mmCIF file of C-alpha atoms and ligand atoms in Angstrom:
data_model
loop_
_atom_site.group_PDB
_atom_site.id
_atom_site.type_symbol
_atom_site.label_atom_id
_atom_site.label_comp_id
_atom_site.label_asym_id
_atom_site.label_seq_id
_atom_site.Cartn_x
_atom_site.Cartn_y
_atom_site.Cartn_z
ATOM 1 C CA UNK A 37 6.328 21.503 -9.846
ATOM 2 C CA UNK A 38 7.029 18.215 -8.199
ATOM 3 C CA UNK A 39 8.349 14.674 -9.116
ATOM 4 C CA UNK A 40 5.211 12.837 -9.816
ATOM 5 C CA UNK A 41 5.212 10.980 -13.479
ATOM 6 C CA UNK A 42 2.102 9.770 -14.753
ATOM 7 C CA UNK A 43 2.189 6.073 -16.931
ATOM 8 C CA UNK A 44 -0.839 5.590 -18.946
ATOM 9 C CA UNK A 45 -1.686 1.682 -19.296
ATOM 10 C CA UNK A 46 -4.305 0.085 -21.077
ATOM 11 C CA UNK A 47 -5.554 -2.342 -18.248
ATOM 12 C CA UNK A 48 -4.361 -3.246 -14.916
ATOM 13 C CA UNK A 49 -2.493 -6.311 -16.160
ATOM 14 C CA UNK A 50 -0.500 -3.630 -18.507
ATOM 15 C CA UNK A 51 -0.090 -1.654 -15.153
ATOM 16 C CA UNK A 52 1.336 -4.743 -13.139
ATOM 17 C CA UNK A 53 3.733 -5.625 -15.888
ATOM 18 C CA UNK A 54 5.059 -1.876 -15.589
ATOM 19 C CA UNK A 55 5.676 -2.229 -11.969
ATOM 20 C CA UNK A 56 7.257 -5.692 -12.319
ATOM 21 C CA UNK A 57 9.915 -3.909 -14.487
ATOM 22 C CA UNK A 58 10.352 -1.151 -11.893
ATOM 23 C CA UNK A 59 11.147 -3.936 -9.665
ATOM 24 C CA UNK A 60 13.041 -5.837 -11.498
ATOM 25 C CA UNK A 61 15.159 -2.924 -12.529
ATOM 26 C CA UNK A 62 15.767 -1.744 -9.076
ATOM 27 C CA UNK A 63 16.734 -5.325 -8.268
ATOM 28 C CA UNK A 64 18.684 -5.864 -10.948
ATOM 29 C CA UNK A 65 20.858 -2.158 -9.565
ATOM 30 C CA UNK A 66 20.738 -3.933 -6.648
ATOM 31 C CA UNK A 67 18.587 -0.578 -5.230
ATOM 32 C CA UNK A 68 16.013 -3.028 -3.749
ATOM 33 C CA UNK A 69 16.513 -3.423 0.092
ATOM 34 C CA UNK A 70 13.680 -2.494 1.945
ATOM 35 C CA UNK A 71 9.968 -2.542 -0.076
ATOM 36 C CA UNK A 72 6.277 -1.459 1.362
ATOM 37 C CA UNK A 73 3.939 -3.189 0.237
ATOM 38 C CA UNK A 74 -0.365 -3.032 -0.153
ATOM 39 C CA UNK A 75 -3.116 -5.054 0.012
ATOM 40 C CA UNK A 76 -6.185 -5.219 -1.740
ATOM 41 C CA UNK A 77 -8.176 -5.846 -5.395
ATOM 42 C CA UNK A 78 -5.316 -4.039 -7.045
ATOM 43 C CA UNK A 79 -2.606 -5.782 -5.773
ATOM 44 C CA UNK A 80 -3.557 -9.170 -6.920
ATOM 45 C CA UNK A 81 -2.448 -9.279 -10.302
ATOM 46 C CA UNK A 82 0.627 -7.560 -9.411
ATOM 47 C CA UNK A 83 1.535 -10.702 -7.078
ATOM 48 C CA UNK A 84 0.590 -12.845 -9.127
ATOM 49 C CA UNK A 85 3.036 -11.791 -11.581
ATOM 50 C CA UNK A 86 6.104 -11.837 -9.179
ATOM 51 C CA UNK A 87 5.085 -15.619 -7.605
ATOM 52 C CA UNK A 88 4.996 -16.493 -11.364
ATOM 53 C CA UNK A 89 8.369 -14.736 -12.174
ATOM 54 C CA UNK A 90 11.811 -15.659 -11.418
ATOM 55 C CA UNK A 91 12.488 -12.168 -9.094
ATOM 56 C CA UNK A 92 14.442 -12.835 -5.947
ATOM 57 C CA UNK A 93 13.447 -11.482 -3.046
ATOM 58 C CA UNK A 94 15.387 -13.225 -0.675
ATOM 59 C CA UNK A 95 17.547 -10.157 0.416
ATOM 60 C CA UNK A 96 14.345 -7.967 0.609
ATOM 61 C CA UNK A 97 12.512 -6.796 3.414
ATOM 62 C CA UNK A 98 9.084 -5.877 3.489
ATOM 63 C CA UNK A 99 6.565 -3.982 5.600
ATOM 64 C CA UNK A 100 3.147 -3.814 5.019
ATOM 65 C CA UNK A 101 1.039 -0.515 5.669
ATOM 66 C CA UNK A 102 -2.036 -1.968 7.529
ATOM 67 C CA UNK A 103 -4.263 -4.176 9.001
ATOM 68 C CA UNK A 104 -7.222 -4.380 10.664
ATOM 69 C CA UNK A 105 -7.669 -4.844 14.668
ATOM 70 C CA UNK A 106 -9.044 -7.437 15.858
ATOM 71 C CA UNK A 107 -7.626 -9.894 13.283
ATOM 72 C CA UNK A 108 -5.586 -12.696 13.167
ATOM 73 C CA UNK A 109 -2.786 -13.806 11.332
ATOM 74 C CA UNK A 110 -5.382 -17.456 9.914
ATOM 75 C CA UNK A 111 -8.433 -15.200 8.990
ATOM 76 C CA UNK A 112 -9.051 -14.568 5.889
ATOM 77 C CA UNK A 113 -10.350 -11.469 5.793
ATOM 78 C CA UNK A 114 -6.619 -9.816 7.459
ATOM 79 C CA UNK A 115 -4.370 -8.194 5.320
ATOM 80 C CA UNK A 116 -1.618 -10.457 6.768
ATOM 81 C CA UNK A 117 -3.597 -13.443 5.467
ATOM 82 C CA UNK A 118 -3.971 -12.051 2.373
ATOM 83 C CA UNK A 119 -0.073 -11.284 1.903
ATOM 84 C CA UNK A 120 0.282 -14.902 3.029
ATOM 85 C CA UNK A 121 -1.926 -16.140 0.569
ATOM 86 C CA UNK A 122 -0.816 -14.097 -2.500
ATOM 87 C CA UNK A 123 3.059 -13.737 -2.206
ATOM 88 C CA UNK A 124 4.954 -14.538 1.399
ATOM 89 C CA UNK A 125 3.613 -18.276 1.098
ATOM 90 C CA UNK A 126 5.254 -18.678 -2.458
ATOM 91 C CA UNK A 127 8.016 -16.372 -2.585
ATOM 92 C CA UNK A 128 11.210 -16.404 -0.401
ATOM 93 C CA UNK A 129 11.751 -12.401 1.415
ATOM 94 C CA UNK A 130 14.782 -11.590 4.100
ATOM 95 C CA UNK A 131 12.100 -10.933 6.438
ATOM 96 C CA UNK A 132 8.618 -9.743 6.455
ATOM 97 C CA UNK A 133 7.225 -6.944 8.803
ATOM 98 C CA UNK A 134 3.107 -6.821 9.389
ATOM 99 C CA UNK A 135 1.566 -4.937 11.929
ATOM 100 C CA UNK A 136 -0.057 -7.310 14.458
ATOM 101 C CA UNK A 137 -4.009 -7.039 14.396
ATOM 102 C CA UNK A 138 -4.229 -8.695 17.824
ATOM 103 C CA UNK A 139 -1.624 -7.047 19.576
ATOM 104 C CA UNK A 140 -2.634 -5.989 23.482
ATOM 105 C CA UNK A 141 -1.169 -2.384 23.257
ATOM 106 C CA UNK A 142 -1.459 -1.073 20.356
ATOM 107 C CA UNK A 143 0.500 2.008 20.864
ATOM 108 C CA UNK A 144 2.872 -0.342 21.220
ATOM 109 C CA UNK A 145 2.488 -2.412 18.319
ATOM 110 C CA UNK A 146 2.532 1.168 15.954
ATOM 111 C CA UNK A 147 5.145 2.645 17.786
ATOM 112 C CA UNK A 148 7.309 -0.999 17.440
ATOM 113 C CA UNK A 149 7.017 -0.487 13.729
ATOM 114 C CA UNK A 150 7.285 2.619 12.952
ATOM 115 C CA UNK A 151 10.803 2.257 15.272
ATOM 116 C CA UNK A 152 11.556 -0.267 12.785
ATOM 117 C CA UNK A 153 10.657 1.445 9.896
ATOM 118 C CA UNK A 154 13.221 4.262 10.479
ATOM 119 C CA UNK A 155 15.576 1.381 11.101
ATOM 120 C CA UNK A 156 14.819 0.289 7.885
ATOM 121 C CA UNK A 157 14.337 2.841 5.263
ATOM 122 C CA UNK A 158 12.034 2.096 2.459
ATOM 123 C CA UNK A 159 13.337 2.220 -0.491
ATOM 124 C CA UNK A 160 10.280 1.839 -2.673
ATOM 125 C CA UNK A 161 6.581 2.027 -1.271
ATOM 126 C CA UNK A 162 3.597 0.771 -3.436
ATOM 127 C CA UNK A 163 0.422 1.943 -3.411
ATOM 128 C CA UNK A 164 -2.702 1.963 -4.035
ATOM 129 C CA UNK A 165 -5.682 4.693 -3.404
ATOM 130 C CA UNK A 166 -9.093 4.634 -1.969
ATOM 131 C CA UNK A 167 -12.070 5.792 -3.939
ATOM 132 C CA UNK A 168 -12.203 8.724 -0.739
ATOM 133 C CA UNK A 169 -8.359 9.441 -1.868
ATOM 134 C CA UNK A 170 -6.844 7.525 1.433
ATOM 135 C CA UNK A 171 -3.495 5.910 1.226
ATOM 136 C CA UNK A 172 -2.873 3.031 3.496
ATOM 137 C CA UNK A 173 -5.911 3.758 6.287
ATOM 138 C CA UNK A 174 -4.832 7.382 6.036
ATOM 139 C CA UNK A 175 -8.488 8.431 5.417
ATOM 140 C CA UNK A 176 -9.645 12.172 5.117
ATOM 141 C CA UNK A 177 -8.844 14.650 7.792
ATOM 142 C CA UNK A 178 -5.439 12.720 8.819
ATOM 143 C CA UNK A 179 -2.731 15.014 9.477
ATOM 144 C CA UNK A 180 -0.029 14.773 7.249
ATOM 145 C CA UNK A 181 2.806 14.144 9.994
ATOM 146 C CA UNK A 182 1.069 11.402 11.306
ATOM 147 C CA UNK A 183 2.964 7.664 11.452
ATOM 148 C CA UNK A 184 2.235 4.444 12.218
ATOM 149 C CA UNK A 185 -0.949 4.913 14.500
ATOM 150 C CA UNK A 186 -4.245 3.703 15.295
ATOM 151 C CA UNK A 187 -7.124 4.641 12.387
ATOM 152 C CA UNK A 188 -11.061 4.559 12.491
ATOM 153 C CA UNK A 189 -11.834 3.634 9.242
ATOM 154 C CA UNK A 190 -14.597 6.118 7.331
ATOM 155 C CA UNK A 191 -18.667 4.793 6.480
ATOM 156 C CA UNK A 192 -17.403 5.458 2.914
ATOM 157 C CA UNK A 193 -14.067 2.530 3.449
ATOM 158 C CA UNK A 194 -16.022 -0.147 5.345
ATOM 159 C CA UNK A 195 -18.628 -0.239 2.488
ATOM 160 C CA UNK A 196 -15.964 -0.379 -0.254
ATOM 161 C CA UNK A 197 -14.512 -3.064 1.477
ATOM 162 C CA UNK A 198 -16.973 -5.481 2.857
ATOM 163 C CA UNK A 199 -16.892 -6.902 -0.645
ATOM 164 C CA UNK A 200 -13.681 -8.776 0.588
ATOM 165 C CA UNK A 201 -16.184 -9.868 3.678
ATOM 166 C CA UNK A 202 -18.656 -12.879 3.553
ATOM 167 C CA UNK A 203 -21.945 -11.891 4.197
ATOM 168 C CA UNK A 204 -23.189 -11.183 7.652
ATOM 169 C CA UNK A 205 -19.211 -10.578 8.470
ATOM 170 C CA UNK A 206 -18.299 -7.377 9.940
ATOM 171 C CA UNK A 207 -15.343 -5.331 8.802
ATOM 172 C CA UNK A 208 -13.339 -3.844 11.406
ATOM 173 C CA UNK A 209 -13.863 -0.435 11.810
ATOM 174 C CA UNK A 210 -10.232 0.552 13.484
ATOM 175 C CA UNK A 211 -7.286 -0.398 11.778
ATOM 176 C CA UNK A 212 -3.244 -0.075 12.238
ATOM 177 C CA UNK A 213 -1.764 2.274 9.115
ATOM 178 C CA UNK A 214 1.083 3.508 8.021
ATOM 179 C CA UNK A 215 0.887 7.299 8.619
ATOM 180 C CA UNK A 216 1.206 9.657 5.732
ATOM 181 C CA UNK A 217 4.591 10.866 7.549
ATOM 182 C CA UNK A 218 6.106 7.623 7.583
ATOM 183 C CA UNK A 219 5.248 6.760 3.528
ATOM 184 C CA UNK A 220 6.426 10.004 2.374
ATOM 185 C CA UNK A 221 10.053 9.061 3.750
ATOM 186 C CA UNK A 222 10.067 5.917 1.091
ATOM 187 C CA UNK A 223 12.831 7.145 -1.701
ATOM 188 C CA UNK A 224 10.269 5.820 -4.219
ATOM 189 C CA UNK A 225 6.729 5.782 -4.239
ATOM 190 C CA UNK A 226 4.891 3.865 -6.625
ATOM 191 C CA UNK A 227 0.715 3.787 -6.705
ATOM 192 C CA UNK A 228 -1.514 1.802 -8.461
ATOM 193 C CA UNK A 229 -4.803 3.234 -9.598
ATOM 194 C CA UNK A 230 -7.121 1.230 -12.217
ATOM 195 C CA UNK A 231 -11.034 1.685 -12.723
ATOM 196 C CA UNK A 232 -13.506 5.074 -12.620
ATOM 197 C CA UNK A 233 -13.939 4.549 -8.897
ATOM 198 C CA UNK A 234 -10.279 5.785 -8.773
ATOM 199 C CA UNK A 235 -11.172 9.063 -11.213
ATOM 200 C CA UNK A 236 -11.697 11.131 -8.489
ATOM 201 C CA UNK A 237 -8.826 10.884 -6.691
ATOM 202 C CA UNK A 238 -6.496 10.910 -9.317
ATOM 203 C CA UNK A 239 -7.993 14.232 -10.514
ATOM 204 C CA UNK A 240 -7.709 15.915 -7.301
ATOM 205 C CA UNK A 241 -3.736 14.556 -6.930
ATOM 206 C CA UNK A 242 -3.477 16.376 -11.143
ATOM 207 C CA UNK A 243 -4.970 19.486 -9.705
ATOM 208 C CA UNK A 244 -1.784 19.966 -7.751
ATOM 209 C CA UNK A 245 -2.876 21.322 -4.641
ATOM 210 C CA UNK A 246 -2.283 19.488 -1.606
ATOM 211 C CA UNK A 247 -5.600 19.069 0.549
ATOM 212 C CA UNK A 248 -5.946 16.920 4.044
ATOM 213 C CA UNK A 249 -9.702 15.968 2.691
ATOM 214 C CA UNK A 250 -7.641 14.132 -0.029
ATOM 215 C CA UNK A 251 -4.555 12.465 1.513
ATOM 216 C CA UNK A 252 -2.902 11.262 -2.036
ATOM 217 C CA UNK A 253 -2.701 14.843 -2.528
ATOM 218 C CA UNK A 254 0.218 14.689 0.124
ATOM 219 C CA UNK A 255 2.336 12.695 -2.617
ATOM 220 C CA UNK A 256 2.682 15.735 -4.560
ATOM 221 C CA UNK A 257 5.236 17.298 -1.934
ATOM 222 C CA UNK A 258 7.745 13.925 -2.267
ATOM 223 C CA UNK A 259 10.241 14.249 -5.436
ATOM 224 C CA UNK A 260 9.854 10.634 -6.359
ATOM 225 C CA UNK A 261 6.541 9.132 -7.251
ATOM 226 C CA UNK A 262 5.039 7.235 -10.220
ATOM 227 C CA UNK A 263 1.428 6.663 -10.660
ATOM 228 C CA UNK A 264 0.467 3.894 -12.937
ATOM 229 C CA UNK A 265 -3.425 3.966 -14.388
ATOM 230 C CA UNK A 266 -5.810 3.413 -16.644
ATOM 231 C CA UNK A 267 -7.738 6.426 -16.487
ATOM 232 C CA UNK A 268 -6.413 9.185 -19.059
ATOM 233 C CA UNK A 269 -6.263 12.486 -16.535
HETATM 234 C C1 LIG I 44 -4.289 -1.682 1.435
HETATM 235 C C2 LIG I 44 -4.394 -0.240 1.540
HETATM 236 C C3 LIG I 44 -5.505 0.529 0.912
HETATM 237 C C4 LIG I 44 -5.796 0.098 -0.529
HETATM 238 C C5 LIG I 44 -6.940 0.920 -1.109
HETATM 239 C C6 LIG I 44 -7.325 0.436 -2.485
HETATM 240 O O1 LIG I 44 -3.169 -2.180 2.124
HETATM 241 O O2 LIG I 44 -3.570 0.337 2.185
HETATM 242 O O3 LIG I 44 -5.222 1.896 0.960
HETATM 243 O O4 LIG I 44 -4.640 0.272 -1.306
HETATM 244 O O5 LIG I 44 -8.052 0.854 -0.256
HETATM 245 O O6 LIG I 44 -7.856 -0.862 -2.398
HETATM 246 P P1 LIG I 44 -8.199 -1.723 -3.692
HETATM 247 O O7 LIG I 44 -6.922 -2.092 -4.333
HETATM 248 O O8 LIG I 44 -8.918 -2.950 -3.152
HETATM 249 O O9 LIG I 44 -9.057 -0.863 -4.555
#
């Protein structure tokens, strides 16, 4: 029916040792060129096990698929930050690509990286999935040819993620993304999906119909993709 594979871990440490190995493999085939990467809760063990590892990255480039507006490369709450903070700072890439929160044309910014994007095939994306099913800021209701573009984040997303916020902090409510177009060209697609917030979505992807209310749904039309979880579907 389509080319997703399902890998059933016991926790999400399990989970980021599976996707170190698919990693280290494709490095190892020298298949590794050009990786997406995510931010976010789920992504910090994964990190952490690459900083701690010998992997070398230093013929890899990376793009990330978001970040918010409105926010700097030194605050903490940015997705650039965060990549900073968790892997560019301690690991050695070819060259990193984030979109830039604070750029004056935004249109601009997108449409720079999405031009470099094609330049640069991916040739594994990871992800990971919102409890609303959105990949990257693709939230409900984006059309599935969008790329890189401009993204009002839902009610249901800002609450999830003010956790990351101090109190009193707002979270951005627009964001730069990734559009569903431009992560479906990735060869390899990879998403990470631990917890029962993350039930729902995975059930609606194991349904097998592809729905725009549920954007990881989308993944089910690419011949390459891997979920790892804890949840038994
Ligand atoms: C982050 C991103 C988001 C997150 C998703 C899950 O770059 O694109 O789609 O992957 O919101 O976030 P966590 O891992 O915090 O549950």
């Amino acid at each position: 029916m389509n080319g997703l594979k399902f890998i059933k871990v016991n926790n999400p440490d399990e989970g980021s040792e599976n996707l170190f190995n698919i990693i280290k493999e494709a490095l190892e085939k020298n298949e590794l060129h050009v990786l997406g990467l995510a931010t976010g809760g789920t992504m910090i063990p994964v990190y952490k096990k690459w900083v701690e590892s010998d992997l070398d990255f230093s013929g890899v480039t990376t793009f990330n698929l978001d970040e918010y507006v409105g926010i700097s490369d030194d605050n903490p709450n940015g997705y650039a930050y965060f990549m900073n903070e968790h892997l560019f700072s301690k690991k050695k890439f070819k060259k990193v690509n984030t979109l830039n929160g604070l750029a004056e044309n935004l249109e601009e910014e997108c449409q720079r990286f999405e031009d470099l994007l094609l330049a640069n095939p991916l040739d594994i994306q990871i992800l990971g999935v919102g409890e609303n099913g959105h990949i990257a800021f693709n939230e409900p209701g984006t059309p599935f040819d969008s790329v890189t573009h401009v993204a009002k984040l839902t009610q249901s997303t800002l609450e999830v993620n003010s956790r990351f916020f101090k109190p009193g902090e707002k979270v951005p409510n627009t964001a730069m993304t990734m559009g569903i177009k431009s992560i479906l060209r990735a060869k390899k697609i990879v998403l990470l999906a631990f917890g029962e917030k993350k039930r729902a979505a995975l059930t609606k992807l194991s349904e097998g119909k592809v729905d725009s209310e549920w954007p990881i749904t989308k993944l089910l039309e690419h011949d390459n993709v891997t979920i790892i979880t804890d949840l038994a579907i």
